[in-house]
Amino acid sequence: MIYSENGEIRPRGIVVGPGSRFAQALASRRTALAGEAAAAAVTADGFREIPTWDLKDHRGKTIADLVFVNRFVGGAAAWAGSDMDNIDKALAAAMSDSTLQSVMDQYYSDSISSRALPPAVVDLDTPKGSRFFKDQAEELAGQLFLSGVLGDNDPGQCVINMMLPRGVILVDGFSPGFQPPPGTEEEHSRRTRALIKIDDDDGDSTHGLGGYHGSVHVAKGDQTVTTYYAVGVFSEGSNGIVRFDESWENVVATFYHELNEARTDPDVEDAVRFNDESKVGWYSEIGQGEIGDLPINEADLGLAPSSAIFRSVKLADGSGDVPVQLMWSNAVHAPAAAR
């Protein structure tokens, strides 16, 4: 079920809000799952226990020791210092929390770790209300990589988080008039066919899209380096996925989703580019999604409230709470905050 009707690979690296227009566009792919899921046993946490949804290891790349860096797009004037500080601290805490990380541990043969590099503001002309497209995200990810944001760290183990400022709309599609580089036309056609359409248009964050993760191949000297990125909106009002009282909390939950998907299925974009299932990491063929998508599927099918999926959890070290979106656990066949 990661294939389209014409046999092309169609895994997805996006996060969408339950009940959103984006979720409705995916509903036809989930309808067949509803009956089985509704009859499933209920876990102690109130989620449906659905073993057939479990993630399958397609043997693609995964990232055990993740390094990530936050870049706040739009310049210092586009961001409140308190929002940036809260996002940095909460995301770093969530990604390194031993209890939350125990859910992720089960998908690796050895122990895993997560580490955040120092954040910074990126001066980029993205005026309020503008639309930010996939090709722009990939271009910026390449620019940031070449500027040295990853330091001496192995780019194959890193993700660059690009956080869009208030009012900017993220589009899951390519900008008008975009022309792919010569020799990549066939790849681009496959990627375009894999996009989810809303009323025949590219879906965007006003339809419930929170963000997505992907990769871009960057020329550096005589080498081509695969650079991983995640991009997400400042979710508030009708833009993005709004599930928490404070907008910065929505940002943390979105990037928590994307980072955990990026580490368990980093080459999802290349799977589509090259129509190659061997590029897929952990992905559910029956549940149709990555590790962060299956909990949202439960909520979207009305099997769990979204407040149970998007919630604040207590950190294991007792230092406070962090806003996250729960990930799927094969161990319990359901969303979980701990293994």
Coordinates of N, CA, C and O in Angstrom, one line a residue, residues 42-155:
V42 N -8.8 -2.1 23.2 CA -8.4 -0.7 23.7 C -7.2 -0.9 24.7 O -7.3 -1.7 25.6
T43 N -6.2 -0.1 24.5 CA -5.0 -0.2 25.4 C -5.4 0.5 26.7 O -6.4 1.2 26.8
A44 N -4.5 0.4 27.7 CA -4.7 1.1 29.0 C -4.7 2.6 28.8 O -5.3 3.3 29.6
D45 N -4.1 3.1 27.8 CA -4.0 4.5 27.5 C -5.2 5.0 26.7 O -5.3 6.2 26.4
G46 N -6.1 4.1 26.3 CA -7.3 4.4 25.6 C -7.2 4.4 24.1 O -8.0 4.9 23.3
F47 N -6.1 3.9 23.6 CA -5.8 3.8 22.1 C -6.2 2.4 21.6 O -6.3 1.4 22.4
R48 N -6.5 2.3 20.3 CA -6.8 1.0 19.7 C -5.5 0.2 19.5 O -4.5 0.8 19.0
E49 N -5.6 -1.0 19.8 CA -4.4 -1.9 19.6 C -4.6 -2.6 18.3 O -5.4 -3.5 18.1
I50 N -3.8 -2.2 17.3 CA -4.0 -2.7 15.9 C -2.7 -3.2 15.4 O -1.9 -2.5 14.7
P51 N -2.3 -4.5 15.6 CA -1.1 -5.0 15.1 C -0.9 -4.9 13.6 O 0.3 -4.8 13.2
T52 N -1.9 -5.0 12.8 CA -1.8 -5.0 11.4 C -1.3 -3.6 10.9 O -0.9 -3.5 9.8
W53 N -1.4 -2.6 11.7 CA -0.9 -1.2 11.4 C 0.6 -1.1 11.6 O 1.2 -0.1 11.2
D54 N 1.2 -2.0 12.4 CA 2.6 -1.9 12.8 C 3.5 -1.5 11.7 O 3.3 -1.9 10.5
L55 N 4.6 -0.8 12.1 CA 5.6 -0.4 11.1 C 6.4 -1.6 10.7 O 6.7 -2.5 11.4
K56 N 6.8 -1.6 9.4 CA 7.6 -2.7 8.8 C 8.9 -2.1 8.4 O 9.0 -1.0 7.9
D57 N 10.0 -2.8 8.7 CA 11.3 -2.4 8.3 C 11.6 -2.8 6.9 O 11.7 -3.9 6.5
H58 N 11.6 -1.8 6.0 CA 11.8 -2.0 4.6 C 13.3 -2.1 4.3 O 13.7 -2.1 3.1
R59 N 14.1 -2.0 5.3 CA 15.6 -2.1 5.2 C 16.3 -0.9 4.7 O 17.5 -0.9 4.3
G60 N 15.6 0.2 4.5 CA 16.2 1.5 4.1 C 17.0 2.0 5.3 O 17.0 1.5 6.4
K61 N 17.6 3.1 5.1 CA 18.5 3.8 6.1 C 17.7 4.3 7.3 O 16.5 4.7 7.1
T62 N 18.3 4.2 8.4 CA 17.7 4.9 9.6 C 18.9 5.6 10.3 O 20.1 5.4 10.0
I63 N 18.6 6.5 11.2 CA 19.6 7.3 11.9 C 19.5 7.0 13.4 O 18.5 7.4 14.1
A64 N 20.5 6.4 14.0 CA 20.4 6.0 15.4 C 20.9 7.2 16.3 O 20.2 7.5 17.2
D65 N 22.0 7.8 15.9 CA 22.5 9.0 16.6 C 22.2 10.3 15.9 O 23.0 10.7 15.0
L66 N 21.1 10.9 16.2 CA 20.6 12.0 15.4 C 21.2 13.3 16.0 O 21.3 13.6 17.2
V67 N 21.6 14.2 15.0 CA 22.0 15.5 15.3 C 21.1 16.5 14.6 O 20.9 16.2 13.4
F68 N 20.5 17.5 15.2 CA 19.6 18.4 14.5 C 20.0 19.8 14.9 O 20.5 20.1 16.0
V69 N 19.6 20.7 14.0 CA 19.8 22.1 14.2 C 18.6 22.9 13.8 O 18.0 22.6 12.8
N70 N 18.2 23.9 14.6 CA 17.0 24.7 14.4 C 17.5 26.0 13.7 O 18.4 26.7 14.2
R71 N 16.8 26.4 12.6 CA 17.0 27.6 12.0 C 15.7 28.3 11.8 O 14.7 27.8 11.2
F72 N 15.6 29.5 12.4 CA 14.4 30.3 12.4 C 14.4 31.3 11.2 O 15.2 32.2 11.2
V73 N 13.5 31.0 10.3 CA 13.6 31.7 9.0 C 12.8 33.0 9.1 O 11.8 33.1 9.7
G74 N 13.4 34.0 8.4 CA 12.7 35.3 8.3 C 13.3 36.5 8.9 O 12.8 37.6 8.8
G75 N 14.4 36.2 9.7 CA 15.1 37.3 10.3 C 14.6 37.5 11.8 O 13.5 37.1 12.1
A76 N 15.4 38.2 12.6 CA 15.0 38.4 14.0 C 13.7 39.1 14.2 O 13.0 38.8 15.2
A77 N 13.4 40.0 13.3 CA 12.2 40.8 13.4 C 10.9 39.9 13.3 O 9.8 40.3 13.7
A78 N 11.1 38.8 12.7 CA 9.9 37.9 12.4 C 9.6 37.0 13.6 O 8.6 36.3 13.6
W79 N 10.5 37.0 14.6 CA 10.3 36.0 15.7 C 10.4 36.7 17.1 O 11.2 37.6 17.3
A80 N 9.6 36.3 18.0 CA 9.7 36.7 19.4 C 10.8 35.8 20.0 O 10.9 34.6 19.9
G81 N 11.7 36.5 20.8 CA 12.8 35.8 21.4 C 12.3 34.7 22.3 O 12.9 33.6 22.4
S82 N 11.2 34.9 23.0 CA 10.7 33.9 24.0 C 10.2 32.7 23.2 O 10.4 31.6 23.7
D83 N 9.6 32.9 22.0 CA 9.2 31.7 21.3 C 10.3 30.9 20.8 O 10.3 29.6 20.9
M84 N 11.4 31.5 20.3 CA 12.5 30.8 19.9 C 13.2 30.0 21.0 O 13.5 28.8 20.9
D85 N 13.3 30.7 22.2 CA 13.9 30.0 23.3 C 13.1 28.8 23.8 O 13.6 27.8 24.1
N86 N 11.8 29.0 23.9 CA 10.9 27.9 24.3 C 10.9 26.7 23.3 O 11.0 25.6 23.8
I87 N 11.0 27.0 22.0 CA 11.0 25.9 21.0 C 12.3 25.2 21.1 O 12.3 23.9 21.2
D88 N 13.4 25.9 21.2 CA 14.8 25.3 21.3 C 14.8 24.3 22.5 O 15.2 23.2 22.4
K89 N 14.4 24.9 23.7 CA 14.6 24.1 24.9 C 13.6 22.9 24.9 O 14.0 21.8 25.3
A90 N 12.4 23.1 24.5 CA 11.4 22.0 24.6 C 11.7 20.9 23.6 O 11.6 19.7 23.9
L91 N 12.1 21.3 22.4 CA 12.4 20.3 21.4 C 13.6 19.5 21.7 O 13.6 18.2 21.6
A92 N 14.7 20.1 22.2 CA 15.9 19.4 22.7 C 15.6 18.5 23.8 O 16.0 17.3 23.8
A93 N 14.7 18.9 24.7 CA 14.4 18.1 25.9 C 13.5 16.9 25.5 O 13.7 15.7 25.9
A94 N 12.6 17.1 24.6 CA 11.7 16.0 24.1 C 12.5 15.0 23.4 O 12.3 13.8 23.5
M95 N 13.4 15.4 22.5 CA 14.2 14.5 21.7 C 15.2 13.7 22.5 O 15.6 12.6 22.0
S96 N 15.6 14.1 23.6 CA 16.6 13.4 24.4 C 15.9 12.8 25.7 O 16.7 12.2 26.5
D97 N 14.6 12.9 25.9 CA 14.0 12.4 27.1 C 14.0 10.8 27.0 O 13.7 10.2 26.0
S98 N 14.5 10.2 28.1 CA 14.7 8.8 28.1 C 13.4 8.0 28.0 O 13.3 6.9 27.3
T99 N 12.3 8.5 28.5 CA 11.0 7.8 28.4 C 10.4 7.9 27.0 O 10.0 6.9 26.4
L100 N 10.4 9.1 26.4 CA 9.9 9.2 25.1 C 10.8 8.5 24.1 O 10.3 7.8 23.2
Q101 N 12.1 8.5 24.4 CA 13.1 7.9 23.5 C 12.9 6.4 23.5 O 13.3 5.7 22.6
S102 N 12.4 5.8 24.6 CA 12.2 4.4 24.7 C 11.2 3.8 23.7 O 11.4 2.7 23.3
V103 N 10.3 4.7 23.2 CA 9.4 4.3 22.1 C 10.2 4.1 20.8 O 10.0 3.2 20.1
M104 N 11.2 5.0 20.6 CA 12.0 5.0 19.4 C 13.1 3.8 19.5 O 13.4 3.3 18.4
D105 N 13.5 3.5 20.7 CA 14.6 2.5 20.8 C 14.3 1.2 20.1 O 15.2 0.5 19.6
Q106 N 13.0 0.8 20.2 CA 12.6 -0.5 19.7 C 12.9 -0.7 18.2 O 12.9 -1.9 17.7
Y107 N 13.1 0.4 17.5 CA 13.3 0.3 16.0 C 14.8 0.2 15.6 O 15.1 0.3 14.4
Y108 N 15.6 0.1 16.6 CA 17.1 0.0 16.4 C 17.7 -1.1 17.2 O 17.2 -1.5 18.2
S109 N 18.7 -1.7 16.6 CA 19.4 -2.8 17.2 C 20.3 -2.4 18.4 O 20.6 -3.1 19.3
D110 N 20.8 -1.1 18.3 CA 21.7 -0.6 19.3 C 21.0 0.6 20.0 O 20.0 1.1 19.5
S111 N 21.6 1.2 21.0 CA 21.1 2.4 21.7 C 21.1 3.6 20.7 O 21.9 3.6 19.8
I112 N 20.2 4.5 21.0 CA 20.1 5.7 20.1 C 20.3 7.0 21.0 O 20.3 6.9 22.2
S113 N 20.6 8.1 20.3 CA 20.8 9.3 21.0 C 20.3 10.5 20.1 O 20.1 10.3 18.8
S114 N 20.0 11.6 20.7 CA 19.7 12.8 19.9 C 20.4 14.0 20.5 O 20.5 14.1 21.8
R115 N 20.9 14.9 19.7 CA 21.6 16.0 20.1 C 21.3 17.3 19.3 O 21.3 17.2 18.1
A116 N 21.1 18.4 19.9 CA 20.8 19.6 19.2 C 22.0 20.5 19.1 O 22.7 20.7 20.1
L117 N 22.2 21.1 18.0 CA 23.3 22.1 17.8 C 22.8 23.4 18.1 O 21.5 23.6 18.1
P118 N 23.6 24.4 18.3 CA 23.1 25.8 18.7 C 22.2 26.3 17.6 O 22.6 26.2 16.4
P119 N 21.1 26.9 17.9 CA 20.2 27.5 17.0 C 20.6 28.8 16.5 O 21.5 29.4 17.0
A120 N 19.9 29.3 15.5 CA 20.2 30.7 15.0 C 19.0 31.2 14.1 O 18.2 30.4 13.7
V121 N 19.0 32.5 13.9 CA 18.0 33.1 13.0 C 18.6 33.2 11.6 O 19.8 33.5 11.4
V122 N 17.8 32.9 10.6 CA 18.2 32.9 9.2 C 17.5 34.2 8.6 O 16.3 34.3 8.6
D123 N 18.3 35.1 8.0 CA 17.7 36.2 7.3 C 17.3 35.8 5.9 O 18.1 35.5 5.1
L124 N 16.0 35.8 5.7 CA 15.5 35.4 4.4 C 14.2 36.2 4.1 O 13.4 36.4 5.0
D125 N 14.1 36.7 2.9 CA 13.0 37.5 2.6 C 11.7 36.7 2.4 O 11.4 36.2 1.3
T126 N 11.0 36.4 3.5 CA 9.7 35.7 3.5 C 8.7 36.6 4.1 O 8.4 36.5 5.3
P127 N 8.1 37.6 3.4 CA 7.1 38.5 4.0 C 5.9 37.8 4.5 O 5.5 36.7 4.0
K128 N 5.3 38.4 5.5 CA 4.1 37.8 6.1 C 3.0 37.5 5.0 O 2.7 38.4 4.2
G129 N 2.5 36.3 5.1 CA 1.4 36.0 4.1 C 2.0 35.3 2.9 O 1.2 34.9 2.0
S130 N 3.3 35.2 2.8 CA 3.9 34.6 1.6 C 3.7 33.1 1.6 O 3.4 32.5 2.7
R131 N 3.9 32.4 0.5 CA 3.8 31.0 0.4 C 5.2 30.4 0.2 O 6.0 30.9 -0.7
F132 N 5.5 29.4 0.9 CA 6.8 28.7 0.8 C 6.7 27.3 0.3 O 6.0 26.5 0.8
F133 N 7.4 27.1 -0.8 CA 7.2 25.9 -1.6 C 8.3 24.8 -1.4 O 9.4 25.2 -0.8
K134 N 8.1 23.6 -1.8 CA 9.0 22.5 -1.6 C 10.4 22.8 -2.3 O 11.4 22.6 -1.7
D135 N 10.4 23.4 -3.5 CA 11.7 23.7 -4.1 C 12.5 24.8 -3.3 O 13.7 24.7 -3.3
Q136 N 11.7 25.7 -2.7 CA 12.4 26.7 -1.9 C 12.9 26.1 -0.6 O 14.0 26.5 -0.2
A137 N 12.2 25.2 0.0 CA 12.7 24.5 1.1 C 14.0 23.7 0.8 O 15.0 23.8 1.6
E138 N 14.0 23.0 -0.3 CA 15.2 22.3 -0.7 C 16.4 23.2 -1.0 O 17.5 22.9 -0.6
E139 N 16.1 24.3 -1.7 CA 17.2 25.3 -2.0 C 17.8 25.8 -0.7 O 19.0 26.0 -0.5
L140 N 16.9 26.2 0.3 CA 17.4 26.8 1.5 C 18.1 25.7 2.3 O 19.2 26.0 2.9
A141 N 17.7 24.5 2.3 CA 18.4 23.4 3.0 C 19.8 23.3 2.5 O 20.8 23.1 3.2
G142 N 19.9 23.3 1.2 CA 21.2 23.2 0.5 C 22.1 24.4 0.9 O 23.3 24.2 1.2
Q143 N 21.5 25.6 0.9 CA 22.3 26.8 1.2 C 22.8 26.7 2.7 O 24.0 27.1 3.0
L144 N 21.9 26.3 3.6 CA 22.3 26.2 5.0 C 23.4 25.2 5.2 O 24.4 25.4 5.9
F145 N 23.3 24.0 4.5 CA 24.3 23.0 4.6 C 25.7 23.6 4.1 O 26.7 23.4 4.8
L146 N 25.7 24.2 3.0 CA 26.9 24.8 2.4 C 27.5 25.9 3.3 O 28.7 26.1 3.3
S147 N 26.6 26.5 4.1 CA 27.1 27.6 4.9 C 27.8 27.1 6.2 O 28.3 27.9 7.0
G148 N 27.7 25.8 6.4 CA 28.4 25.2 7.5 C 27.5 25.0 8.8 O 28.1 24.8 9.9
V149 N 26.2 25.0 8.7 CA 25.4 24.9 9.9 C 25.6 23.6 10.7 O 25.3 23.5 11.9
L150 N 26.1 22.5 10.0 CA 26.2 21.2 10.6 C 27.6 21.1 11.2 O 27.9 20.0 11.9
G151 N 28.5 22.1 11.0 CA 29.8 22.0 11.6 C 30.6 20.8 11.0 O 30.5 20.5 9.8
D152 N 31.3 20.0 11.9 CA 32.0 18.8 11.5 C 31.2 17.6 11.6 O 31.7 16.5 11.4
N153 N 29.9 17.7 11.9 CA 29.1 16.5 12.0 C 28.8 15.9 10.6 O 28.7 16.6 9.6
D154 N 28.6 14.6 10.6 CA 28.3 13.8 9.4 C 26.9 14.2 8.9 O 25.9 14.0 9.6
P155 N 26.8 14.8 7.8 CA 25.4 15.2 7.3 C 24.5 14.1 7.1 O 23.2 14.3 7.2

